[in-house]
Amino acid sequence: MFAVHLMAFYFSKLKEDQIKKVDRFLYHMRLSDDTLLDIMRRFRAEMEKGLAKDTNPTAAVKMLPTFVRAIPDGSENGEFLSLDLGGSKFRVLKVQVAEEGKRHVQMESQFYPTPNEIIRGNGTELFEYVADCLADFMKSKDLKHKKLPLGLTFSFPCRQTKLEEGVLLSWTKKFKARGVQDTDVVSRLTKAMRRHKDMDVDILALVNDTVGTMMTCAYDDPYCEVGVIIGTGTNACYMEDMSNIDLVEGDEGRMCINTEWGAFGDDGALEDIRTEFDRELDLGSLNPGKQMFEKMISGLYLGELVRLILLKMAKAGLLFGGEKSSALHTKGKIETRHVAAMEKYKEGLANTREILVDLGLEPSEADCIAVQHVCTIVSFRSANLCAAALAAILTRLRENKKVERLRTTVGVDGTLYKIHPQYPKRLHKVVRKLVPSCDVRFLLSESGSTKGAAMVTAVASRVQAQRKQIDKVLALFRLTREQLVDVQAKMRAELEYGLKKKSHGLATVRMLPTYVCGLPDGTEKGKFLALDLGGTNFRVLLVKIRSGRRSVRMYNKIFAIPLEIMQGTGEELFDHIVQCIADFLDYMGLKGASLPLGFTFSFPCRQMSIDKGTLIGWTKGFKATDCEGEDVVDMLREAIKRRNEFDLDIVAVVNDTVGTMMTCGYEDPNCEIGLIAGTGSNMCYMEDMRNIEMVEGDEGKMCINTEWGGFGDNGCIDDIRTRYDTEVDEGSLNPGKQRYEKMTSGMYLGEIVRQILIDLTKQGLLFRGQISERLRTRGIFETKFLSQIESDRLALLQVRTILQQLGLDSTCEDSIVVKEVCGAVSRRAAQLCGAGLAAVVEKRREDQGLEHLRITVGVDGTLYKLHPHFSRILQETVKELAPRCDVTFMLSEDGSGKGAALITAVAKRLQQAQKEN
């Protein structure tokens, strides 16, 4: 028993001594946590350099865009071919991807050798050899009669400008074929395949093996957005935000970046951690000075590093009693598989003895322990370096997503990771220590990068097919110049039609006289009350106008109009309005004061004088009964009488559009047009009296409230209406009415978008084909969401947040499509509005017989004010369609309430002037 303990003590002492000896000798290969954190920081800096346009040419880590923009979503299906060129063997694969929600893949493959004379010979011969192997495979699988898409896994650094193109930057590993560098490998292979007349194959995607690994794993786990290869070579890829990739145009979505991290340190960034053995190995390699990081990590070099260390230790008399064999002097005699075998948990020492004996050495027990520890230090350093760079990528992903904790999956492949018994465990442990804020799952890529190339091809063909369907829908909203000119001409005809006495009754553009015959001249003064009714909110204002200095002070209060009042009886609506007025007068301490009042009433009215307005029909969701065909001023007077608390002098009933024109006209006498682009859409302008057949007299001008929202109600613009417009119209409170407004105003744009999203989801093009209950709800997609989603400052992550609030669980790709849909709908709205406005300014120019017209348009409305692109597109459209009109757009800051007060003031001034005359 004592002898056994003595032996155990002797062995553990021996082991301890040998480990200390090796630790002292390889001191520089052991990396502390601080060093790893520092390497992590350095790698992050290198990533930044590689992504930026200015610094990319000199960056060691090239950060190559792969043009892979989407990961599998499970809807991929079909038959695909895949080739994998880049390792010791070359593989051809047929992949059958199933659909119907089942993530199922069937594969048949065949390996072909890659002889040295081929991979180091002539480039043309290399590609002809690959094409011959593919032809052989297709013949053996009876695929010659089929047209199949192909994905090419090409495991060398390439610069891509699209998914199906890649220019080889440099060969790595053992490849050295001449005349391939700086050429497009896809066109080289396509040319070689043309020799086989019976082969009909399209190369849809060129993929790096790392990207293939990520895509293979992403098919099984949607959280996978990083791919790592730790095999013959080493590399990593990950999904980067497009907004951070300077080398590719566009900011939308994400793209997979192939880091080519093997070259990290080629600029000297890792000199302080490289050892004499790393330098010696590099000098003896096929590519001295290149792939420094890879040479410290990958399977092609670990065995050689161990050999160089053992040789030096033997020379120093620290191993094998100073004896060396010719095999130990021979490059490549120790391979990574030997390193893995020597580090096996139980049989490692026995394996070490066997391997050393095969090398012609006579190792002692102590030698075997020391050699095993050398292997541990070399492979541990490899795992540590790999972990530091991977931790840098994970940190970047977390920061891109702006989350406290990141949940993600890393897809891994490569012989070193697969066959080395301790490597995965070491790598995972160090990664988790370096990035404690990331919950990382490591997923082994069972079928390797070749399946990944097929998945990229499957995704590419899915995206291609989906893109065609999406473009088909969006094309319905793209208006040509000819179509806009046609809209302008039809609007012009409708304006003329509405002004004529004979055709006025049938006109869809009502052209209502407002009896507002003058603009403010600056002499207006006094206190006025203004009411503003036109949406879900009702405003009461006290407006104080001081003459001479064009100074206006306003005090206002906003009151809600509940839905039951909007859609109740007329009496209830006007009693509610009077209640709000009473509250305001009380609030302002004006109870009992008799003030002149202007009433902004933003609904179509036929006026016979400035203080009489007969409601033609409700719009914007109002449905109060017993109002249509009645004089709204009389209804307000009746309600004031019923209350019997105060008396008001109702001087003018005004449309909000006219109020907007008057507000801007107070600042700019050139303002003769008012435009509202908000919840509703309307326009008014100063027309020559001689053209208004409905009103007697030919002298001067009068403001015409066009009520252009009804344009198209006679079917004249049906050629540009879509099935989505029809859906929105049929589901509205007033089907068949206000068709132009339903294509241009804030109340309806969100609803059009919702209808398109439902259709695209039904086609399986959005939200994984799942229509949420919220999306089925009418009115859920408010126009304010369009403004937010289309904001240039908003990243896709924030777009996804908005969609999540609507109960829509969107991917990055979904968010891009939603943004495009919003853009198409709002762009069409702005262009249609611009075409209508161009018709009016051209009419004014021609009526005045001018070669060139200068005019100002006063504008109000949330769509114009808040949407990031609406105002610009509208202005561009007017400029294009009315080039001889110099149109200034003036924002009405104080809304239509101030306009009502100004109209009341102007009316008072004109009344006074009439009395004096």
Short mmCIF file of N, CA and C in Angstrom, two decimals, residues 574-707:
data_model
loop_
_atom_site.label_atom_id
_atom_site.label_comp_id
_atom_site.label_asym_id
_atom_site.label_seq_id
_atom_site.Cartn_x
_atom_site.Cartn_y
_atom_site.Cartn_z
N PHE A 574 -74.29 70.34 -31.38
CA PHE A 574 -74.20 71.79 -31.20
C PHE A 574 -74.36 72.20 -29.73
N ASP A 575 -75.13 71.44 -28.95
CA ASP A 575 -75.21 71.71 -27.50
C ASP A 575 -73.84 71.48 -26.85
N HIS A 576 -73.14 70.44 -27.32
CA HIS A 576 -71.81 70.13 -26.80
C HIS A 576 -70.83 71.29 -27.13
N ILE A 577 -70.94 71.80 -28.36
CA ILE A 577 -70.09 72.91 -28.80
C ILE A 577 -70.33 74.14 -27.90
N VAL A 578 -71.62 74.45 -27.64
CA VAL A 578 -71.96 75.62 -26.81
C VAL A 578 -71.48 75.42 -25.37
N GLN A 579 -71.58 74.21 -24.89
CA GLN A 579 -71.06 73.89 -23.54
C GLN A 579 -69.55 74.21 -23.47
N CYS A 580 -68.82 73.83 -24.53
CA CYS A 580 -67.37 74.09 -24.60
C CYS A 580 -67.10 75.61 -24.63
N ILE A 581 -67.92 76.36 -25.40
CA ILE A 581 -67.76 77.83 -25.47
C ILE A 581 -67.98 78.43 -24.07
N ALA A 582 -69.04 77.96 -23.39
CA ALA A 582 -69.36 78.47 -22.04
C ALA A 582 -68.19 78.21 -21.09
N ASP A 583 -67.63 77.00 -21.15
CA ASP A 583 -66.48 76.65 -20.30
C ASP A 583 -65.30 77.58 -20.58
N PHE A 584 -65.08 77.88 -21.88
CA PHE A 584 -63.94 78.73 -22.26
C PHE A 584 -64.15 80.16 -21.76
N LEU A 585 -65.34 80.72 -21.98
CA LEU A 585 -65.63 82.10 -21.55
C LEU A 585 -65.47 82.22 -20.03
N ASP A 586 -65.92 81.20 -19.34
CA ASP A 586 -65.78 81.13 -17.88
C ASP A 586 -64.29 81.14 -17.50
N TYR A 587 -63.55 80.26 -18.21
CA TYR A 587 -62.11 80.08 -17.98
C TYR A 587 -61.34 81.40 -18.23
N MET A 588 -61.81 82.19 -19.25
CA MET A 588 -61.13 83.44 -19.61
C MET A 588 -61.71 84.64 -18.86
N GLY A 589 -62.73 84.41 -18.04
CA GLY A 589 -63.35 85.52 -17.30
C GLY A 589 -64.12 86.46 -18.20
N LEU A 590 -64.75 85.90 -19.26
CA LEU A 590 -65.45 86.74 -20.24
C LEU A 590 -66.95 86.46 -20.28
N LYS A 591 -67.46 85.87 -19.22
CA LYS A 591 -68.88 85.50 -19.19
C LYS A 591 -69.74 86.76 -19.43
N GLY A 592 -70.66 86.65 -20.36
CA GLY A 592 -71.55 87.78 -20.62
C GLY A 592 -71.03 88.73 -21.69
N ALA A 593 -69.77 88.59 -22.11
CA ALA A 593 -69.20 89.50 -23.14
C ALA A 593 -69.79 89.13 -24.51
N SER A 594 -70.15 90.15 -25.28
CA SER A 594 -70.64 89.90 -26.64
C SER A 594 -69.53 90.19 -27.62
N LEU A 595 -68.98 89.13 -28.22
CA LEU A 595 -67.82 89.29 -29.11
C LEU A 595 -68.17 88.83 -30.52
N PRO A 596 -67.56 89.46 -31.54
CA PRO A 596 -67.74 88.92 -32.90
C PRO A 596 -67.08 87.54 -32.98
N LEU A 597 -67.73 86.61 -33.68
CA LEU A 597 -67.25 85.24 -33.69
C LEU A 597 -67.07 84.74 -35.13
N GLY A 598 -65.94 84.04 -35.34
CA GLY A 598 -65.70 83.35 -36.62
C GLY A 598 -65.72 81.85 -36.37
N PHE A 599 -66.45 81.13 -37.21
CA PHE A 599 -66.64 79.69 -36.99
C PHE A 599 -65.93 78.91 -38.11
N THR A 600 -64.80 78.27 -37.74
CA THR A 600 -64.14 77.41 -38.73
C THR A 600 -64.85 76.07 -38.70
N PHE A 601 -65.49 75.76 -39.83
CA PHE A 601 -66.28 74.54 -39.92
C PHE A 601 -65.74 73.77 -41.14
N SER A 602 -64.95 72.73 -40.84
CA SER A 602 -64.13 72.11 -41.91
C SER A 602 -64.85 70.99 -42.64
N PHE A 603 -66.06 71.29 -43.09
CA PHE A 603 -66.84 70.30 -43.83
C PHE A 603 -67.47 71.02 -45.03
N PRO A 604 -67.78 70.28 -46.09
CA PRO A 604 -68.31 70.95 -47.29
C PRO A 604 -69.63 71.68 -47.01
N CYS A 605 -69.64 73.00 -47.28
CA CYS A 605 -70.84 73.82 -47.06
C CYS A 605 -71.13 74.64 -48.31
N ARG A 606 -72.42 74.80 -48.56
CA ARG A 606 -72.79 75.73 -49.63
C ARG A 606 -73.16 77.04 -48.96
N GLN A 607 -72.45 78.13 -49.35
CA GLN A 607 -72.70 79.42 -48.70
C GLN A 607 -73.42 80.38 -49.64
N MET A 608 -74.36 81.10 -49.06
CA MET A 608 -75.04 82.15 -49.82
C MET A 608 -74.57 83.53 -49.34
N SER A 609 -73.91 83.54 -48.19
CA SER A 609 -73.26 84.77 -47.70
C SER A 609 -72.20 84.32 -46.71
N ILE A 610 -71.42 85.29 -46.21
CA ILE A 610 -70.30 84.90 -45.35
C ILE A 610 -70.75 84.31 -44.02
N ASP A 611 -71.99 84.62 -43.60
CA ASP A 611 -72.43 84.09 -42.30
C ASP A 611 -73.54 83.05 -42.45
N LYS A 612 -73.59 82.42 -43.62
CA LYS A 612 -74.56 81.34 -43.83
C LYS A 612 -73.85 80.19 -44.52
N GLY A 613 -74.01 78.98 -43.96
CA GLY A 613 -73.35 77.81 -44.57
C GLY A 613 -74.20 76.57 -44.41
N THR A 614 -74.67 76.03 -45.54
CA THR A 614 -75.50 74.82 -45.51
C THR A 614 -74.60 73.61 -45.70
N LEU A 615 -74.67 72.69 -44.73
CA LEU A 615 -73.81 71.49 -44.79
C LEU A 615 -74.25 70.60 -45.94
N ILE A 616 -73.30 70.31 -46.83
CA ILE A 616 -73.60 69.43 -47.97
C ILE A 616 -73.50 67.97 -47.54
N GLY A 617 -72.46 67.65 -46.78
CA GLY A 617 -72.29 66.26 -46.32
C GLY A 617 -71.15 66.15 -45.34
N TRP A 618 -71.31 65.28 -44.35
CA TRP A 618 -70.23 65.08 -43.37
C TRP A 618 -69.06 64.34 -44.01
N THR A 619 -67.85 64.60 -43.47
CA THR A 619 -66.64 63.82 -43.85
C THR A 619 -65.88 63.54 -42.55
N LYS A 620 -64.74 62.88 -42.67
CA LYS A 620 -63.80 62.68 -41.53
C LYS A 620 -64.42 61.99 -40.32
N GLY A 621 -65.34 61.08 -40.55
CA GLY A 621 -65.86 60.29 -39.43
C GLY A 621 -67.06 60.89 -38.70
N PHE A 622 -67.48 62.13 -39.08
CA PHE A 622 -68.67 62.73 -38.44
C PHE A 622 -69.94 62.16 -39.11
N LYS A 623 -70.96 61.96 -38.29
CA LYS A 623 -72.20 61.37 -38.82
C LYS A 623 -73.44 61.92 -38.11
N ALA A 624 -73.33 63.09 -37.44
CA ALA A 624 -74.45 63.62 -36.64
C ALA A 624 -75.70 63.79 -37.53
N THR A 625 -76.83 63.35 -37.01
CA THR A 625 -78.07 63.37 -37.81
C THR A 625 -78.71 64.77 -37.84
N ASP A 626 -79.60 64.96 -38.82
CA ASP A 626 -80.38 66.20 -38.95
C ASP A 626 -79.52 67.44 -39.18
N CYS A 627 -78.35 67.28 -39.82
CA CYS A 627 -77.47 68.43 -40.07
C CYS A 627 -77.32 68.68 -41.56
N GLU A 628 -77.22 67.62 -42.34
CA GLU A 628 -76.99 67.78 -43.79
C GLU A 628 -78.19 68.50 -44.40
N GLY A 629 -77.88 69.53 -45.21
CA GLY A 629 -78.93 70.36 -45.80
C GLY A 629 -79.38 71.50 -44.90
N GLU A 630 -78.82 71.59 -43.68
CA GLU A 630 -79.19 72.66 -42.73
C GLU A 630 -78.08 73.70 -42.65
N ASP A 631 -78.46 74.93 -42.25
CA ASP A 631 -77.49 76.02 -42.07
C ASP A 631 -76.83 75.85 -40.70
N VAL A 632 -75.53 75.60 -40.70
CA VAL A 632 -74.84 75.30 -39.44
C VAL A 632 -74.77 76.54 -38.54
N VAL A 633 -74.79 77.74 -39.13
CA VAL A 633 -74.76 78.97 -38.32
C VAL A 633 -76.09 79.09 -37.56
N ASP A 634 -77.20 78.78 -38.24
CA ASP A 634 -78.51 78.79 -37.57
C ASP A 634 -78.53 77.77 -36.44
N MET A 635 -77.96 76.58 -36.70
CA MET A 635 -77.96 75.52 -35.68
C MET A 635 -77.16 75.96 -34.46
N LEU A 636 -76.04 76.69 -34.69
CA LEU A 636 -75.24 77.18 -33.58
C LEU A 636 -76.00 78.26 -32.81
N ARG A 637 -76.68 79.18 -33.56
CA ARG A 637 -77.47 80.25 -32.90
C ARG A 637 -78.58 79.63 -32.03
N GLU A 638 -79.24 78.60 -32.56
CA GLU A 638 -80.31 77.92 -31.82
C GLU A 638 -79.78 77.33 -30.51
N ALA A 639 -78.61 76.70 -30.60
CA ALA A 639 -78.02 76.06 -29.42
C ALA A 639 -77.64 77.11 -28.38
N ILE A 640 -77.14 78.30 -28.85
CA ILE A 640 -76.80 79.39 -27.92
C ILE A 640 -78.08 79.88 -27.22
N LYS A 641 -79.16 79.97 -28.02
CA LYS A 641 -80.45 80.40 -27.43
C LYS A 641 -80.92 79.41 -26.37
N ARG A 642 -80.80 78.11 -26.71
CA ARG A 642 -81.25 77.07 -25.77
C ARG A 642 -80.50 77.20 -24.44
N ARG A 643 -79.25 77.55 -24.51
CA ARG A 643 -78.43 77.66 -23.28
C ARG A 643 -78.82 78.94 -22.52
N ASN A 644 -79.08 80.02 -23.30
CA ASN A 644 -79.56 81.28 -22.73
C ASN A 644 -78.64 81.87 -21.65
N GLU A 645 -77.32 81.81 -21.95
CA GLU A 645 -76.34 82.34 -20.98
C GLU A 645 -75.57 83.52 -21.54
N PHE A 646 -75.37 83.51 -22.86
CA PHE A 646 -74.57 84.57 -23.51
C PHE A 646 -75.06 84.76 -24.94
N ASP A 647 -74.65 85.89 -25.52
CA ASP A 647 -75.02 86.15 -26.91
C ASP A 647 -73.75 86.44 -27.70
N LEU A 648 -73.63 85.86 -28.87
CA LEU A 648 -72.43 86.06 -29.68
C LEU A 648 -72.83 86.53 -31.07
N ASP A 649 -72.00 87.39 -31.66
CA ASP A 649 -72.25 87.93 -33.00
C ASP A 649 -71.50 87.05 -34.01
N ILE A 650 -72.22 86.06 -34.61
CA ILE A 650 -71.55 85.14 -35.56
C ILE A 650 -71.42 85.87 -36.90
N VAL A 651 -70.19 86.28 -37.20
CA VAL A 651 -69.93 87.12 -38.38
C VAL A 651 -69.62 86.27 -39.60
N ALA A 652 -68.89 85.15 -39.39
CA ALA A 652 -68.43 84.40 -40.56
C ALA A 652 -68.35 82.91 -40.25
N VAL A 653 -68.77 82.09 -41.22
CA VAL A 653 -68.52 80.66 -41.15
C VAL A 653 -67.47 80.35 -42.22
N VAL A 654 -66.42 79.67 -41.78
CA VAL A 654 -65.24 79.54 -42.63
C VAL A 654 -64.78 78.09 -42.69
N ASN A 655 -64.29 77.70 -43.84
CA ASN A 655 -63.65 76.39 -43.95
C ASN A 655 -62.21 76.51 -43.42
N ASP A 656 -61.66 75.42 -42.82
CA ASP A 656 -60.31 75.49 -42.25
C ASP A 656 -59.26 75.86 -43.30
N THR A 657 -59.51 75.43 -44.55
CA THR A 657 -58.56 75.71 -45.63
C THR A 657 -58.48 77.22 -45.88
N VAL A 658 -59.68 77.86 -45.85
CA VAL A 658 -59.75 79.32 -46.05
C VAL A 658 -59.05 80.02 -44.87
N GLY A 659 -59.27 79.48 -43.66
CA GLY A 659 -58.62 80.04 -42.47
C GLY A 659 -57.11 79.99 -42.59
N THR A 660 -56.61 78.88 -43.14
CA THR A 660 -55.16 78.72 -43.33
C THR A 660 -54.64 79.77 -44.32
N MET A 661 -55.36 79.95 -45.42
CA MET A 661 -54.94 80.95 -46.42
C MET A 661 -54.92 82.35 -45.79
N MET A 662 -55.95 82.67 -44.98
CA MET A 662 -56.03 84.00 -44.38
C MET A 662 -54.90 84.23 -43.36
N THR A 663 -54.60 83.18 -42.58
CA THR A 663 -53.52 83.30 -41.58
C THR A 663 -52.21 83.64 -42.28
N CYS A 664 -51.92 82.92 -43.38
CA CYS A 664 -50.66 83.17 -44.11
C CYS A 664 -50.74 84.48 -44.89
N GLY A 665 -51.96 84.80 -45.36
CA GLY A 665 -52.14 86.05 -46.10
C GLY A 665 -51.89 87.28 -45.22
N TYR A 666 -52.08 87.14 -43.91
CA TYR A 666 -51.81 88.22 -42.95
C TYR A 666 -50.31 88.55 -42.92
N GLU A 667 -49.47 87.49 -43.14
CA GLU A 667 -48.02 87.67 -43.14
C GLU A 667 -47.49 87.99 -44.54
N ASP A 668 -48.13 87.39 -45.57
CA ASP A 668 -47.61 87.51 -46.94
C ASP A 668 -48.78 87.82 -47.88
N PRO A 669 -48.87 89.09 -48.34
CA PRO A 669 -50.00 89.49 -49.20
C PRO A 669 -50.07 88.69 -50.51
N ASN A 670 -48.98 87.97 -50.84
CA ASN A 670 -48.92 87.17 -52.07
C ASN A 670 -49.63 85.82 -51.91
N CYS A 671 -50.08 85.53 -50.68
CA CYS A 671 -50.70 84.23 -50.40
C CYS A 671 -52.16 84.24 -50.87
N GLU A 672 -52.43 83.50 -51.96
CA GLU A 672 -53.78 83.45 -52.51
C GLU A 672 -54.30 82.03 -52.62
N ILE A 673 -53.57 81.08 -52.00
CA ILE A 673 -54.01 79.68 -52.02
C ILE A 673 -53.84 79.11 -50.61
N GLY A 674 -54.83 78.33 -50.18
CA GLY A 674 -54.72 77.62 -48.89
C GLY A 674 -54.78 76.12 -49.14
N LEU A 675 -53.91 75.37 -48.48
CA LEU A 675 -53.89 73.91 -48.66
C LEU A 675 -53.88 73.24 -47.30
N ILE A 676 -54.74 72.25 -47.14
CA ILE A 676 -54.72 71.42 -45.93
C ILE A 676 -54.31 70.02 -46.34
N ALA A 677 -53.26 69.51 -45.72
CA ALA A 677 -52.86 68.11 -45.93
C ALA A 677 -52.69 67.51 -44.53
N GLY A 678 -53.81 67.06 -43.99
CA GLY A 678 -53.79 66.52 -42.62
C GLY A 678 -54.73 65.34 -42.54
N THR A 679 -55.62 65.37 -41.52
CA THR A 679 -56.62 64.30 -41.38
C THR A 679 -57.43 64.22 -42.67
N GLY A 680 -57.83 65.39 -43.18
CA GLY A 680 -58.51 65.47 -44.46
C GLY A 680 -57.60 66.19 -45.46
N SER A 681 -58.11 66.38 -46.68
CA SER A 681 -57.32 67.09 -47.69
C SER A 681 -58.26 68.05 -48.43
N ASN A 682 -57.82 69.31 -48.55
CA ASN A 682 -58.64 70.29 -49.26
C ASN A 682 -57.77 71.46 -49.71
N MET A 683 -58.35 72.30 -50.58
CA MET A 683 -57.60 73.44 -51.10
C MET A 683 -58.59 74.55 -51.45
N CYS A 684 -58.20 75.82 -51.19
CA CYS A 684 -59.00 76.97 -51.60
C CYS A 684 -58.08 77.97 -52.30
N TYR A 685 -58.66 78.88 -53.04
CA TYR A 685 -57.82 79.89 -53.73
C TYR A 685 -58.67 81.10 -54.09
N MET A 686 -58.02 82.22 -54.34
CA MET A 686 -58.73 83.45 -54.73
C MET A 686 -59.00 83.41 -56.23
N GLU A 687 -60.31 83.36 -56.58
CA GLU A 687 -60.70 83.26 -57.99
C GLU A 687 -61.28 84.60 -58.44
N ASP A 688 -61.07 84.94 -59.71
CA ASP A 688 -61.66 86.16 -60.26
C ASP A 688 -63.18 86.01 -60.29
N MET A 689 -63.90 87.07 -59.82
CA MET A 689 -65.37 87.01 -59.74
C MET A 689 -65.99 86.71 -61.11
N ARG A 690 -65.36 87.20 -62.17
CA ARG A 690 -65.93 86.99 -63.51
C ARG A 690 -66.01 85.51 -63.89
N ASN A 691 -65.19 84.67 -63.23
CA ASN A 691 -65.22 83.23 -63.54
C ASN A 691 -66.20 82.45 -62.68
N ILE A 692 -66.78 83.13 -61.64
CA ILE A 692 -67.67 82.42 -60.71
C ILE A 692 -69.12 82.67 -61.13
N GLU A 693 -69.67 81.75 -61.91
CA GLU A 693 -71.01 81.96 -62.47
C GLU A 693 -72.11 81.83 -61.41
N MET A 694 -71.76 81.20 -60.26
CA MET A 694 -72.76 80.98 -59.21
C MET A 694 -73.08 82.26 -58.42
N VAL A 695 -72.18 83.27 -58.50
CA VAL A 695 -72.35 84.48 -57.70
C VAL A 695 -72.43 85.68 -58.65
N GLU A 696 -73.35 86.57 -58.36
CA GLU A 696 -73.49 87.76 -59.22
C GLU A 696 -72.32 88.70 -59.03
N GLY A 697 -72.02 89.45 -60.11
CA GLY A 697 -70.94 90.45 -60.06
C GLY A 697 -69.67 89.94 -60.69
N ASP A 698 -68.94 90.87 -61.36
CA ASP A 698 -67.71 90.49 -62.06
C ASP A 698 -66.48 91.18 -61.49
N GLU A 699 -66.70 92.05 -60.51
CA GLU A 699 -65.57 92.84 -59.99
C GLU A 699 -64.86 92.12 -58.85
N GLY A 700 -63.55 92.23 -58.83
CA GLY A 700 -62.74 91.71 -57.71
C GLY A 700 -62.60 90.20 -57.70
N LYS A 701 -62.28 89.71 -56.49
CA LYS A 701 -62.03 88.26 -56.35
C LYS A 701 -62.84 87.71 -55.18
N MET A 702 -63.03 86.41 -55.17
CA MET A 702 -63.63 85.74 -54.03
C MET A 702 -62.89 84.42 -53.82
N CYS A 703 -62.76 84.04 -52.54
CA CYS A 703 -62.11 82.77 -52.23
C CYS A 703 -63.07 81.62 -52.55
N ILE A 704 -62.57 80.64 -53.30
CA ILE A 704 -63.34 79.44 -53.63
C ILE A 704 -62.80 78.27 -52.81
N ASN A 705 -63.71 77.62 -52.08
CA ASN A 705 -63.36 76.41 -51.34
C ASN A 705 -63.64 75.23 -52.29
N THR A 706 -62.56 74.66 -52.84
CA THR A 706 -62.74 73.66 -53.92
C THR A 706 -63.43 72.39 -53.43
N GLU A 707 -63.22 72.00 -52.16
CA GLU A 707 -63.65 70.68 -51.66
C GLU A 707 -63.19 69.58 -52.62
#
